[in-house]
Coordinates of C-alpha atoms and ligand atoms in Angstrom, one line a residue:
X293 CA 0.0 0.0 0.0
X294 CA 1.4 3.6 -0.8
X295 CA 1.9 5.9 2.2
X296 CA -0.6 8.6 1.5
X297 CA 1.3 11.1 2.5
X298 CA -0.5 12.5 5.1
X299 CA -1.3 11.4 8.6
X300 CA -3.9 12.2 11.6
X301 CA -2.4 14.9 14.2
X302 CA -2.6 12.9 17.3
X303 CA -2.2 16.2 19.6
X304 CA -5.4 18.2 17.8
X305 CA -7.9 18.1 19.9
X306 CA -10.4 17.3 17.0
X307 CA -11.1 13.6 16.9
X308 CA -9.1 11.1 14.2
X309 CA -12.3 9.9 12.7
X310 CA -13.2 13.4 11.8
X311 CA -9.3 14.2 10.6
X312 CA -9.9 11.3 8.8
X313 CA -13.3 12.1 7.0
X314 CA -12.0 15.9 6.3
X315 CA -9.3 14.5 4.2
X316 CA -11.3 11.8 1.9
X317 CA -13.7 15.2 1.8
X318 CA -10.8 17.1 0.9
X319 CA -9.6 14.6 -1.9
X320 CA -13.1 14.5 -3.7
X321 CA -13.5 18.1 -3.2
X322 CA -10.2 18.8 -4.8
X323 CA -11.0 16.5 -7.8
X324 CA -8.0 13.9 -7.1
X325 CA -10.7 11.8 -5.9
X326 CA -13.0 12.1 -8.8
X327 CA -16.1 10.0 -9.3
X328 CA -16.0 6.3 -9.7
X329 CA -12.7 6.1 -7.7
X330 CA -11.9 3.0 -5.6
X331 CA -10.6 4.3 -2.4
X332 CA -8.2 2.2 -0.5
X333 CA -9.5 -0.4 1.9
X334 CA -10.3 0.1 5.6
X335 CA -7.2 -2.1 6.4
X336 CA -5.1 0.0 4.0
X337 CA -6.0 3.2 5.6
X338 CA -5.8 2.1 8.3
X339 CA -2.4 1.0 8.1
X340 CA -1.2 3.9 6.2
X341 CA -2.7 6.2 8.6
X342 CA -1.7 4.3 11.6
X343 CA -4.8 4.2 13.5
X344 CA -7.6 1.4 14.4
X345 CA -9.7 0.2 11.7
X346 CA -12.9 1.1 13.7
X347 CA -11.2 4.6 14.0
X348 CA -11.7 4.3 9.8
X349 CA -15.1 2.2 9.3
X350 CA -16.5 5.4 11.6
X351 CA -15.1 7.9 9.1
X352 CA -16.4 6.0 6.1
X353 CA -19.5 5.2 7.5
X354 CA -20.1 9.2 8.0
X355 CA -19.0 9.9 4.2
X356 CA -21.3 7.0 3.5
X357 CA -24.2 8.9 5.3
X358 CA -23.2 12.1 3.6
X359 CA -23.9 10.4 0.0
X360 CA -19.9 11.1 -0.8
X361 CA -18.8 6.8 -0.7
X362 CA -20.8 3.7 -1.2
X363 CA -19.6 0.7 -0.5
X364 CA -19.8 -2.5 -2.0
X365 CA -19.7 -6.2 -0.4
X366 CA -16.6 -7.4 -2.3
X367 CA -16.5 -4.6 -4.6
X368 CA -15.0 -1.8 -2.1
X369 CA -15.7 1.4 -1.3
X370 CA -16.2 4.4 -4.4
X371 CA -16.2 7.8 -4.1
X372 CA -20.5 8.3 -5.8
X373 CA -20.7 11.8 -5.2
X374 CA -18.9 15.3 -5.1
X375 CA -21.2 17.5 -5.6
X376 CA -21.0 21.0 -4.1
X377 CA -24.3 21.2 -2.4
X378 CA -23.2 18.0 -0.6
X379 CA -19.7 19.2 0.6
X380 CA -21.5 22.4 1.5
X381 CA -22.6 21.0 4.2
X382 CA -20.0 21.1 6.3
X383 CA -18.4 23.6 6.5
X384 CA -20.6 26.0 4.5
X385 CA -20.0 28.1 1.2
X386 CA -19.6 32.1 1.7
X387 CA -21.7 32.9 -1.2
X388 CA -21.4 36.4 -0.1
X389 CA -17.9 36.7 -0.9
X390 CA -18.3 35.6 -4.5
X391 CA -21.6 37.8 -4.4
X392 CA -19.4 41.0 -3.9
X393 CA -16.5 40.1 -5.9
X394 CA -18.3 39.8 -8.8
X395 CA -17.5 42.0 -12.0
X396 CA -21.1 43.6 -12.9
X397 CA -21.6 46.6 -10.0
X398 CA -25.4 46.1 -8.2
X399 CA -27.7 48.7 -8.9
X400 CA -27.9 51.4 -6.7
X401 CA -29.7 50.9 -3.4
X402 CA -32.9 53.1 -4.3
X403 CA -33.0 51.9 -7.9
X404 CA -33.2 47.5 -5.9
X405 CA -35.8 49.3 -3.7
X406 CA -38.2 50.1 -6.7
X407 CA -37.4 47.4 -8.4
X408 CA -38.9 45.4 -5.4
X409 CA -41.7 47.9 -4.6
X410 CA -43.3 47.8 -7.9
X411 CA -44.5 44.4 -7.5
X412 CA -45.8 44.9 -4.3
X413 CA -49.6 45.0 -4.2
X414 CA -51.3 48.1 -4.5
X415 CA -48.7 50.3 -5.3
X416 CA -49.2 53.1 -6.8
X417 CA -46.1 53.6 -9.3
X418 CA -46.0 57.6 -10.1
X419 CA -42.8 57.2 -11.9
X420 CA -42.4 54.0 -13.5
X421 CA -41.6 54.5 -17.2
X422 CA -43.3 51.8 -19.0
X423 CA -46.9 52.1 -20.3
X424 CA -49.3 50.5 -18.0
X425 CA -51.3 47.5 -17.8
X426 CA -54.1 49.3 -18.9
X427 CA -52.6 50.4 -22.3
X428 CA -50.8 47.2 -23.0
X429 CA -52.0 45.3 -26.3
X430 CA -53.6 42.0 -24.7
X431 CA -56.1 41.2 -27.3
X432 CA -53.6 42.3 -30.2
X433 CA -51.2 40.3 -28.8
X434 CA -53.7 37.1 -28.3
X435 CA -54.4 37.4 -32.4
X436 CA -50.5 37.7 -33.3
X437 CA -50.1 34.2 -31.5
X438 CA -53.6 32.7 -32.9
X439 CA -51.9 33.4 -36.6
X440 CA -48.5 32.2 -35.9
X441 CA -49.7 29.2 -34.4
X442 CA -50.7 28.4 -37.9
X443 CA -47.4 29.5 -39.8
X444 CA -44.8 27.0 -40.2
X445 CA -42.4 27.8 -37.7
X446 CA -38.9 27.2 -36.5
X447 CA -37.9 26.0 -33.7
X448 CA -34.0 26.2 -33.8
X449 CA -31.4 29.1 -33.2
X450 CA -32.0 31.8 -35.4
X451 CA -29.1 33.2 -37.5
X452 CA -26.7 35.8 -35.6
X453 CA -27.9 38.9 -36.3
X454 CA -31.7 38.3 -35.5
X455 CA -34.5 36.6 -37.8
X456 CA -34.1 38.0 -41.3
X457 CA -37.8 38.8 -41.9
X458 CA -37.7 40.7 -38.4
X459 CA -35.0 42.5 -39.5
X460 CA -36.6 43.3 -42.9
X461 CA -39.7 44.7 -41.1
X462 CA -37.1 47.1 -39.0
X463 CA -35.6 48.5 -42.2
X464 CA -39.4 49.3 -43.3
X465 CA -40.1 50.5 -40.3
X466 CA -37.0 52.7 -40.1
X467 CA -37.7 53.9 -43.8
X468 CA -40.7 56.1 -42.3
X469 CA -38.2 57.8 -40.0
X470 CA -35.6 59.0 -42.6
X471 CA -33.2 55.7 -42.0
X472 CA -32.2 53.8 -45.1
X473 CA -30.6 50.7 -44.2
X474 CA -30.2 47.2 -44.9
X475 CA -31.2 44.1 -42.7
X476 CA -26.8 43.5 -43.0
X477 CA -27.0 46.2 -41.1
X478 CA -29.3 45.6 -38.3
X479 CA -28.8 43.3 -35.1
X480 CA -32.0 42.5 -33.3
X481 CA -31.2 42.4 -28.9
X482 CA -33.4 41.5 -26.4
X483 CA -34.3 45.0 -25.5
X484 CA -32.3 48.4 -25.9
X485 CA -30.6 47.8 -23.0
X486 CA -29.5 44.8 -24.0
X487 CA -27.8 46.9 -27.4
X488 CA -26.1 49.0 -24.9
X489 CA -24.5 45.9 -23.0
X490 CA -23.0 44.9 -26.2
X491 CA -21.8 47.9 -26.6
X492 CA -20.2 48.5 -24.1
X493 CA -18.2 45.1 -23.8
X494 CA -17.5 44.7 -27.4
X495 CA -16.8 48.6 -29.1
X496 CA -15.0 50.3 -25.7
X497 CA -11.7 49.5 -23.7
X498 CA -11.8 50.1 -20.0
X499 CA -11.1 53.2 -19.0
X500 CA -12.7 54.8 -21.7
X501 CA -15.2 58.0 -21.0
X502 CA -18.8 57.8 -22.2
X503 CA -20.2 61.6 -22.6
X504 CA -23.8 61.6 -21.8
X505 CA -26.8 64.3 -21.1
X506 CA -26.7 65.4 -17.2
X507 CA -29.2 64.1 -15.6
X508 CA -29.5 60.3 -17.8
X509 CA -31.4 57.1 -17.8
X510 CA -27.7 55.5 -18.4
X511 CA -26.9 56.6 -14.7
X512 CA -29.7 54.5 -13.4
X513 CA -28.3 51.1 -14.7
X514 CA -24.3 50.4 -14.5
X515 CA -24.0 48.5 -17.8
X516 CA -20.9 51.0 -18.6
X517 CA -19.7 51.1 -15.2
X518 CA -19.6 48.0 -14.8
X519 CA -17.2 47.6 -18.2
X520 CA -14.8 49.9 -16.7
X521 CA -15.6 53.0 -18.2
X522 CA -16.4 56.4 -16.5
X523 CA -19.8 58.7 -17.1
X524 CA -18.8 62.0 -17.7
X525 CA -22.7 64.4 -17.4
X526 CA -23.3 67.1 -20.0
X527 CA -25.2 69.7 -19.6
X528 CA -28.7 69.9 -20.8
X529 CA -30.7 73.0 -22.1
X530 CA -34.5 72.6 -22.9
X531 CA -33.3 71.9 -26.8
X532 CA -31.3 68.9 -25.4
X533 CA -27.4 68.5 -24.7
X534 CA -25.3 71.5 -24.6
X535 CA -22.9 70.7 -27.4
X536 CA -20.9 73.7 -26.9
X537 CA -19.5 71.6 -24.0
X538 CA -18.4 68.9 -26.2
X539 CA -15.1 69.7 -27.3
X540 CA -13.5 70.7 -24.0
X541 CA -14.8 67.6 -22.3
X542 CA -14.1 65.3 -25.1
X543 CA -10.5 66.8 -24.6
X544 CA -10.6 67.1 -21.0
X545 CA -12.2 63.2 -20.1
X546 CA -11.1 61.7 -23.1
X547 CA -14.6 61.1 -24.5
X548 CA -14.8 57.7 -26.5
X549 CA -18.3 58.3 -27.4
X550 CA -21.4 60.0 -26.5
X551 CA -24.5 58.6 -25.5
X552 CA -27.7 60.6 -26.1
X553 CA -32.1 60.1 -26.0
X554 CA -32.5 63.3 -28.7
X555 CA -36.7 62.2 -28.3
X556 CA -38.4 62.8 -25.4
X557 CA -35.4 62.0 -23.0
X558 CA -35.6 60.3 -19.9
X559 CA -36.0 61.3 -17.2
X560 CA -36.3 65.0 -18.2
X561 CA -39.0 64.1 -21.1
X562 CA -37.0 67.3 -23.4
X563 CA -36.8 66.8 -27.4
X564 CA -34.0 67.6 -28.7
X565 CA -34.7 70.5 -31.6
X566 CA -33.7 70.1 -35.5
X567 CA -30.7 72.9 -35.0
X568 CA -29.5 71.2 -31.7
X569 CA -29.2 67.6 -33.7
X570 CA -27.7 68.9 -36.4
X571 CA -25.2 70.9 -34.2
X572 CA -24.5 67.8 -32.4
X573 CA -24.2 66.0 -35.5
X574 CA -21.6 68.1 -37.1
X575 CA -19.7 69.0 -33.5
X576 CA -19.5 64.7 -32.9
X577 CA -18.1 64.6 -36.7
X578 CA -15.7 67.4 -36.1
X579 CA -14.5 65.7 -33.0
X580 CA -15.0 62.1 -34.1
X581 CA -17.2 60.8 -31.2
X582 CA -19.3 58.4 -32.3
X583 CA -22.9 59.0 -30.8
X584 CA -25.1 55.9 -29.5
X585 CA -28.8 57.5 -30.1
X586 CA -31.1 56.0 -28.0
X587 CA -34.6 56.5 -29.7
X588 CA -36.9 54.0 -27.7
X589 CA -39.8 56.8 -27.2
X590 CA -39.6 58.3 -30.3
X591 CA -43.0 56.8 -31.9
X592 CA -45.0 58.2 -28.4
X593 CA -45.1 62.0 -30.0
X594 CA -48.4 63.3 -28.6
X595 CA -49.1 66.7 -30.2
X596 CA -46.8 66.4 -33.6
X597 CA -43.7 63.6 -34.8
X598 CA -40.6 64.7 -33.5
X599 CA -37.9 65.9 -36.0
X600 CA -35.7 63.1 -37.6
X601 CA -33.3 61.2 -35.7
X602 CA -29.5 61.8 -35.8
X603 CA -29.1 58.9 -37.8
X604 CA -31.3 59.8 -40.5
X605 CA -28.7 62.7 -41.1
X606 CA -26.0 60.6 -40.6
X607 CA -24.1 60.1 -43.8
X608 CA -20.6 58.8 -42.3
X609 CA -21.8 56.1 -40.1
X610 CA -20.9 57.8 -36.8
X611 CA -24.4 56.7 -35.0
X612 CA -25.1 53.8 -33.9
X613 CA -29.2 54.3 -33.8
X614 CA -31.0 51.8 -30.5
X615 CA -34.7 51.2 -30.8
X616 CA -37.2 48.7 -28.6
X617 CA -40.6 47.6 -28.8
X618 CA -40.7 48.2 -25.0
X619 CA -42.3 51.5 -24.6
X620 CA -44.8 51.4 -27.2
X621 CA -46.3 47.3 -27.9
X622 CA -44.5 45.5 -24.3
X623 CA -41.3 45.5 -22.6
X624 CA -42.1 41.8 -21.8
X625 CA -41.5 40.5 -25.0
X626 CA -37.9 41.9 -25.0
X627 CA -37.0 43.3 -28.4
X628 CA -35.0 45.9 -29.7
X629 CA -32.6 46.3 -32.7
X630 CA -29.2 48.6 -32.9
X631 CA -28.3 49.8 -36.6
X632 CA -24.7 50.9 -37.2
X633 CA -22.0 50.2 -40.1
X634 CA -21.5 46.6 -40.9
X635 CA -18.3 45.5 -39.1
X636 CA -20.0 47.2 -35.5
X637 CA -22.9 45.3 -36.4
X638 CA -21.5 41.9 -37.0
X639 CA -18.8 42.4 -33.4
X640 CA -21.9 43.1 -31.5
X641 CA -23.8 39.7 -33.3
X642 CA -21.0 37.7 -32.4
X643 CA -20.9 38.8 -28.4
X644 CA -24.1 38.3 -28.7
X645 CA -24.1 34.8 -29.9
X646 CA -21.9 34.3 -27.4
X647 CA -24.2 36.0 -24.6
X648 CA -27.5 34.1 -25.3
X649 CA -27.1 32.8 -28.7
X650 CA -30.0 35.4 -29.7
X651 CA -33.2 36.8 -28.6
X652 CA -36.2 34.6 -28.3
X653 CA -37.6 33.6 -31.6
X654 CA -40.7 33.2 -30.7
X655 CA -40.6 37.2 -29.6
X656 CA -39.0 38.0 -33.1
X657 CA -41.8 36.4 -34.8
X658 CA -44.3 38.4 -32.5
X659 CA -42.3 41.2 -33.5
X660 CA -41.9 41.2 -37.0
X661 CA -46.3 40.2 -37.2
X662 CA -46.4 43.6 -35.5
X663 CA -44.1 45.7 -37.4
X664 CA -45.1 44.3 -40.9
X665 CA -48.9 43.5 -40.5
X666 CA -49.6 47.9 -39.9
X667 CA -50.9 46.8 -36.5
X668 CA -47.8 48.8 -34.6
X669 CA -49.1 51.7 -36.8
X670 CA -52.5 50.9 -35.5
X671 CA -51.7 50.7 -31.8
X672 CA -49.5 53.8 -31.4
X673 CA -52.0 55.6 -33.0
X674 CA -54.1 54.5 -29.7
X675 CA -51.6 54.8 -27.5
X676 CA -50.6 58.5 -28.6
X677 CA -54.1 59.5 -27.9
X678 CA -54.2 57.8 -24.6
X679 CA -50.8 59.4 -23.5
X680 CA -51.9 62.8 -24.2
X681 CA -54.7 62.9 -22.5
X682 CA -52.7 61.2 -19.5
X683 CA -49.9 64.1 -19.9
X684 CA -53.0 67.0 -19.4
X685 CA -54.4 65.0 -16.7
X686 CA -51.3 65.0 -14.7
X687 CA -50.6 68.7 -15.6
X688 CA -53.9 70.0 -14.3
X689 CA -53.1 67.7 -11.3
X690 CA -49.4 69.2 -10.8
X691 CA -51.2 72.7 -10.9
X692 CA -54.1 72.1 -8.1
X693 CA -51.3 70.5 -5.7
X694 CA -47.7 71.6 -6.7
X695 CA -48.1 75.0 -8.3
X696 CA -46.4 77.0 -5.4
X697 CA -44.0 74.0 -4.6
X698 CA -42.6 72.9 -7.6
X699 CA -41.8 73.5 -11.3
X700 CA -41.9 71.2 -14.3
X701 CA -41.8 70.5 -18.4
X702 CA -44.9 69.6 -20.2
X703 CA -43.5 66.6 -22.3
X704 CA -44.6 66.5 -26.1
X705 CA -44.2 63.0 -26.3
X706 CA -42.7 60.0 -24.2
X707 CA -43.7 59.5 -20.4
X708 CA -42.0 61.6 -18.6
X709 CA -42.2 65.1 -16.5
X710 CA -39.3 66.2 -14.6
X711 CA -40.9 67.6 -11.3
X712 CA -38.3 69.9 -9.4
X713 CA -39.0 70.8 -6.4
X714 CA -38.8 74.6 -5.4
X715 CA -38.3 74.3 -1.6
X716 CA -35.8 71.9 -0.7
X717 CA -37.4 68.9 0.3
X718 CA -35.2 66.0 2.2
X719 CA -35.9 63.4 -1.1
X720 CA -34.7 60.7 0.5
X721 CA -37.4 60.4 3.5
X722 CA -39.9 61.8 0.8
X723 CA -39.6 58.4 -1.1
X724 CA -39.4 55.9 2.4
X725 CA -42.6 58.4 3.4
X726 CA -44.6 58.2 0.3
X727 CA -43.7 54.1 0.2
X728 CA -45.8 53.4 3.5
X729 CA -48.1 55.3 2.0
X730 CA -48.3 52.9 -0.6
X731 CA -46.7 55.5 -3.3
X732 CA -43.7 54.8 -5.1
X733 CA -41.5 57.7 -6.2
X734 CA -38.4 58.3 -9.0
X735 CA -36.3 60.3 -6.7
X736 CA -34.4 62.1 -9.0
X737 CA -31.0 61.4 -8.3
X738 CA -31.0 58.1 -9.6
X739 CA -30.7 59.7 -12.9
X740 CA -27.8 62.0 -11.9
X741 CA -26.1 61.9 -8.3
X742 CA -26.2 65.6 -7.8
X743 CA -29.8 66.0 -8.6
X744 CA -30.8 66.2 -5.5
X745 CA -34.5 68.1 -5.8
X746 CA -36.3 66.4 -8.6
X747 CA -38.6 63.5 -9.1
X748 CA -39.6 61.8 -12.1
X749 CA -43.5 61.3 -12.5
X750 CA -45.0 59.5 -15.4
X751 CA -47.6 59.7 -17.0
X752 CA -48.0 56.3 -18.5
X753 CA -48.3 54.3 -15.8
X754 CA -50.6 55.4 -12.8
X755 CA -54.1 55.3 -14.0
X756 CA -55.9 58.2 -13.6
X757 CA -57.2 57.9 -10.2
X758 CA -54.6 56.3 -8.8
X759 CA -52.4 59.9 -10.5
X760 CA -55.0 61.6 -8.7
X761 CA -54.5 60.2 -5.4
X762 CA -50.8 59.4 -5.3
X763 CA -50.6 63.6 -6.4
X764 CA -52.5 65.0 -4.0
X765 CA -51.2 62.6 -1.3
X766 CA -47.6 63.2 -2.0
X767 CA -48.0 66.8 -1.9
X768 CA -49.1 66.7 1.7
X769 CA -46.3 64.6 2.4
X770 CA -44.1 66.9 0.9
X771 CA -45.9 70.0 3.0
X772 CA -45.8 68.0 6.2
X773 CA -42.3 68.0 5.6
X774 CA -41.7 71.2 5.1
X775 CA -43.4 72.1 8.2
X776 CA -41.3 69.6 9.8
X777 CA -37.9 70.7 9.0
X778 CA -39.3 74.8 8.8
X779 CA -38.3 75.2 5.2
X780 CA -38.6 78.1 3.2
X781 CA -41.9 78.4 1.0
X782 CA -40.3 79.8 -2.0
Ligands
PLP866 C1 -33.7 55.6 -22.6 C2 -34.0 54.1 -22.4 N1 -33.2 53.2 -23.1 C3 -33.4 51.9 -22.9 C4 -34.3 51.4 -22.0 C5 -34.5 50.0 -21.8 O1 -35.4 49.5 -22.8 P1 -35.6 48.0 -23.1 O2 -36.8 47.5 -22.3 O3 -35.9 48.0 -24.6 O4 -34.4 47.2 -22.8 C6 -35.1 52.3 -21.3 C7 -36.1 51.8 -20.3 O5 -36.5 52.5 -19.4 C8 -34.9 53.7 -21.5 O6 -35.6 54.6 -20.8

C-alpha cells in the first residue's frame, strides 16, 4: 500500500475519525478523488494512517451517510458523489464573498428598492416608465399568436444577427423615419438595453469615458460602469445636450463616445430641436465621437412627430441608432434592434451569440407580425391618444397640488415630466414616506447623483385615479415636511 502522504495529528484536539473524513472530503473536493474512484480499503488506511480500523469504518460510514462513498460487499468502497451542495454541508460556502467580488456593479440601493416595490400590491407607481397595464396590447397580442400558431415555424437558433424577416420589417419600419438601411445592417437584442450591454463590452476599452446628457437614464443602470468606463454628465438646455460643452470635455475626459435620447429623454421628457441635432451631428463629426442614439420613445409623439433622428442625417456612419418595442407594444417580449455600419454590427452579433445565442424567436416572430402586418401603426395611434390625455391630466393635477411648490416640463411626447421641487425637500425620506403610504416615487437622483430636488413622475403608468391620489397625497407629504424641518416656502 502507498503511504498517502498525510497522517492524523494525534495532539489536535479534534477527533481522528473526523481528521480522517476531512481529508477523503478534501480529496473529492479537490477532484484527485473524482467520481468512480476506488478508495483504499479500511485495512489499508488504516495502516497507512496508523490508526484502528474502527477509528476508519467510523469515518467512512459518515462519508457514506453524507452520499460522498458507497460501499460494496466485495466490490470496495467508491467515491459516488462530489457535488457541491453535498460538501457544503459542512463547512458552509460564503456565497457572499463571491456575491461581492463579482465584476457587474449592483444597482444602486434606491433603484433595488423600486425594483422590489413595484411588484408589491397596491402600489401606486408615479414614476415608472413603462406604459401600464391598462394600455398594453392584450387582445392584439392574443391574435399575433392565434396566426402564428398556424405559420410553419422554426424551432431552432436563429441566424446571428436576428431573424431576417424581423430584420426586414425594421428597415421598413425605419424607412418612415428617414433611415435607409439594410437588414446586414441591423442586429435584433433583447431589449435596448441589451444593445447598450454589447456595446459596451464589445466597441470600448476600460477606462474609456462615455459623454452623456446630465441628468441620464444611463446613470440608473451600470452596464458601462460595470465595463470599466467612467460617465462624464453634459449639460442639458431645454433643446437637449449642450454641445458647446463637447469639445473641452471630449479633450478634458477623453470622451470615446457619447451617448444621447434626442426624443423625449428620460427622465427630463425634453426633445432635442432640428438645430440642436444637427449641431451635435456636425460638433461629434468634427471631434470624431461616435454618438449611441437612443430612440426608444420616439413613436410616443403626442401633439406632432418629433424631428428626424440623428441617424437619419447621418451620412458617415458615426451613430449607432437603438430602438425597442418596450415603450410602445411590451417591454415583456424583450426586443429591440441597434443599426450601425457593418463591421460594428456583425462584433456586436458575435458577443451576442456568445451571450445568449440570440433573442427569443418566438418574440422575433411576435415582432416582425407587428411591425409588418400595420398593427404597430395601428396601436401607437391608440396609444398616442391615450398618453396625451394622460400628460393633461397630470398637468392640471401638478397645478391644483404643486403650483407653489414645484416647477416642471410639459412633455410632447414619451412618459416623462421632470418635477423639481422649489423648496428643498429632504428626497430621500420623501420616497421611504410616500412608500408606506403605498406610493412609489423616481427620486431624481437616480438619474444623476447631484440632482438632489427632482422627481420623475410619469404619466403612463398610474391610472388616472390612482395619479390623482398618489398627487394630492404626495403633496401633503411633501408639505408636512416642510413644516417639519421649517423650510422656506419659495
Ligand atoms: C432611454 C432608455 N433606453 C433603454 C431602456 C431599456 O429598454 P428595453 O426595455 O428595450 O431594454 C429604457 C427603459 O426605461 C430607457 O428609458
Amino acid at each position: 500500500m502507498k503511504d498517502l502522504g498525510w497522517k492524523p495529528n494525534r495532539l489536535s484536539p479534534v477527533p481522528l475519525h473526523r481528521q480522517i473524513e476531512e481529508y477523503i472530503k478534501g480529496k473529492i473536493l479537490n477532484g484527485e478523488w473524482t467520481i468512480g474512484t476506488k478508495i483504499p480499503s479500511q485495512r489499508q488506511l488504516a495502516d497507512s494512517l496508523c490508526v484502528n480500523r474502527s477509528t476508519v469504518v467510523t469515518a467512512l460510514d459518515e462519508l457514506t451517510a453524507q452520499g460522498l462513498l458507497e460501499g460494496k460487499k466485495g466490490g470496495g468502497t467508491k467515491v459516488i458523489n462530489n457535488t457541491w451542495s453535498l460538501l457544503a454541508a459542512n463547512p458552509p460556502l460564503d456565497w457572499n464573498s463571491y456575491v461581492r467580488s463579482g465584476i457587474h456593479h449592483p444597482n444602486l440601493p434606491t433603484v433595488q428598492e423600486i425594483n422590489r416595490a413595484e411588484f408589491y400590491p397596491d402600489m401606486i407607481r408615479l414614476g415608472t416608465g413603462e406604459l401600464s397595464p391598462e394600455l398594453l396590447p392584450y387582445k392584439q397580442m392574443q391574435n399575433i399568436w392565434d396566426r402564428l400558431s398556424v405559420r410553419m415555424m422554426s424551432l431552432g437558433y436563429e441566424e446571428p444577427k436576428g431573424d431576417l424577416f424581423l430584420r426586414q420589417a425594421v428597415t421598413e419600419h425605419l424607412k418612415n423615419i428617414g433611415i435607409h438601411t439594410s437588414p446586414s445592417s441591423v442586429l435584433i437584442v433583447s431589449g435596448a438595453l441589451q444593445a447598450l450591454q454589447l456595446i459596451s463590452i464589445g466597441l470600448l476599452h476600460r477606462g474609456s469615458s462615455v459623454l452623456l446628457e446630465k441628468p441620464s437614464y444611463l446613470y440608473s443602470v451600470h452596464v458601462f460602469q460595470s465595463a470599466g468606463m467612467k460617465l462624464v454628465g453634459v449639460p442639458m438646455d431645454e433643446q437637449g445636450i449642450q454641445t458647446s460643452f463637447l469639445p473641452r470635455y471630449r479633450k478634458q475626459y477623453g470622451g470615446a463616445l457619447l451617448y444621447s435620447i434626442p426624443s423625449f429623454h428620460n427622465p427630463t421628457g425634453i426633445l432635442m430641436t432640428e438645430n440642436r441635432r444637427k449641431d451635435l451631428l456636425t460638433t461629434c463629426e468634427q471631434e470624431r465621437l461616435p454618438i449611441v442614439e437612443d430612440d426608444v420613445y420616439r413613436d410616443l409623439w403626442m401633439d406632432c412627430p418629433p424631428p428626424m433622428p440623428l441617424k437619419a442625417n447621418d451620412k458617415n456612419g458615426n451613430v449607432l441608432y437603438v430602438g425597442s418595442l418596450s415603450k410602445t407594444v411590451s417591454p415583456g417580449l424583450r426586443i429591440g434592434w441597434v443599426v450601425g455600419p457593418e463591421p460594428v454590427i456583425e462584433r456586436l452579433a458575435d458577443i451576442k451569440m456568445q451571450t445568449d445565442y440570440g433573442s427569443s424567436s418566438l418574440s422575433q416572430w411576435a415582432a416582425a407580425e407587428w411591425l409588418s402586418s400595420g398593427l404597430y401603426q395601428e396601436h401607437l395611434s391608440y396609444i398616442r391618444r391615450e398618453l396625451k390625455s394622460r400628460r393633461d391630466a397630470t398637468i392640471d393635477l401638478l397645478q391644483k397640488h404643486f403650483g407653489n411648490i414645484a416647477s416642471w416640463n410639459v412633455p410632447k411626447g414619451g412618459f416623462y415630466i421632470w418635477l423639481r421641487f422649489i423648496p428643498s425637500i429632504p428626497i430621500r425620506e420623501l420616497f421611504e414616506k410616500a412608500l408606506k403610504e403605498g406610493i412609489l416615487l423616481n427620486p431624481g437622483n437616480v438619474y444623476d447623483r447631484d440632482t438632489t430636488q427632482y422627481i420623475r413622475i410619469s404619466c403612463s403608468y398610474a391610472s388616472l385615479s390612482d395619479m390623482e391620489y398618489g398627487l394630492a397625497r404626495l403633496s401633503i407629504i411633501i408639505r408636512d415636511l416642510m413644516n417639519k424641518c421649517e423650510l422656506p416656502r419659495t
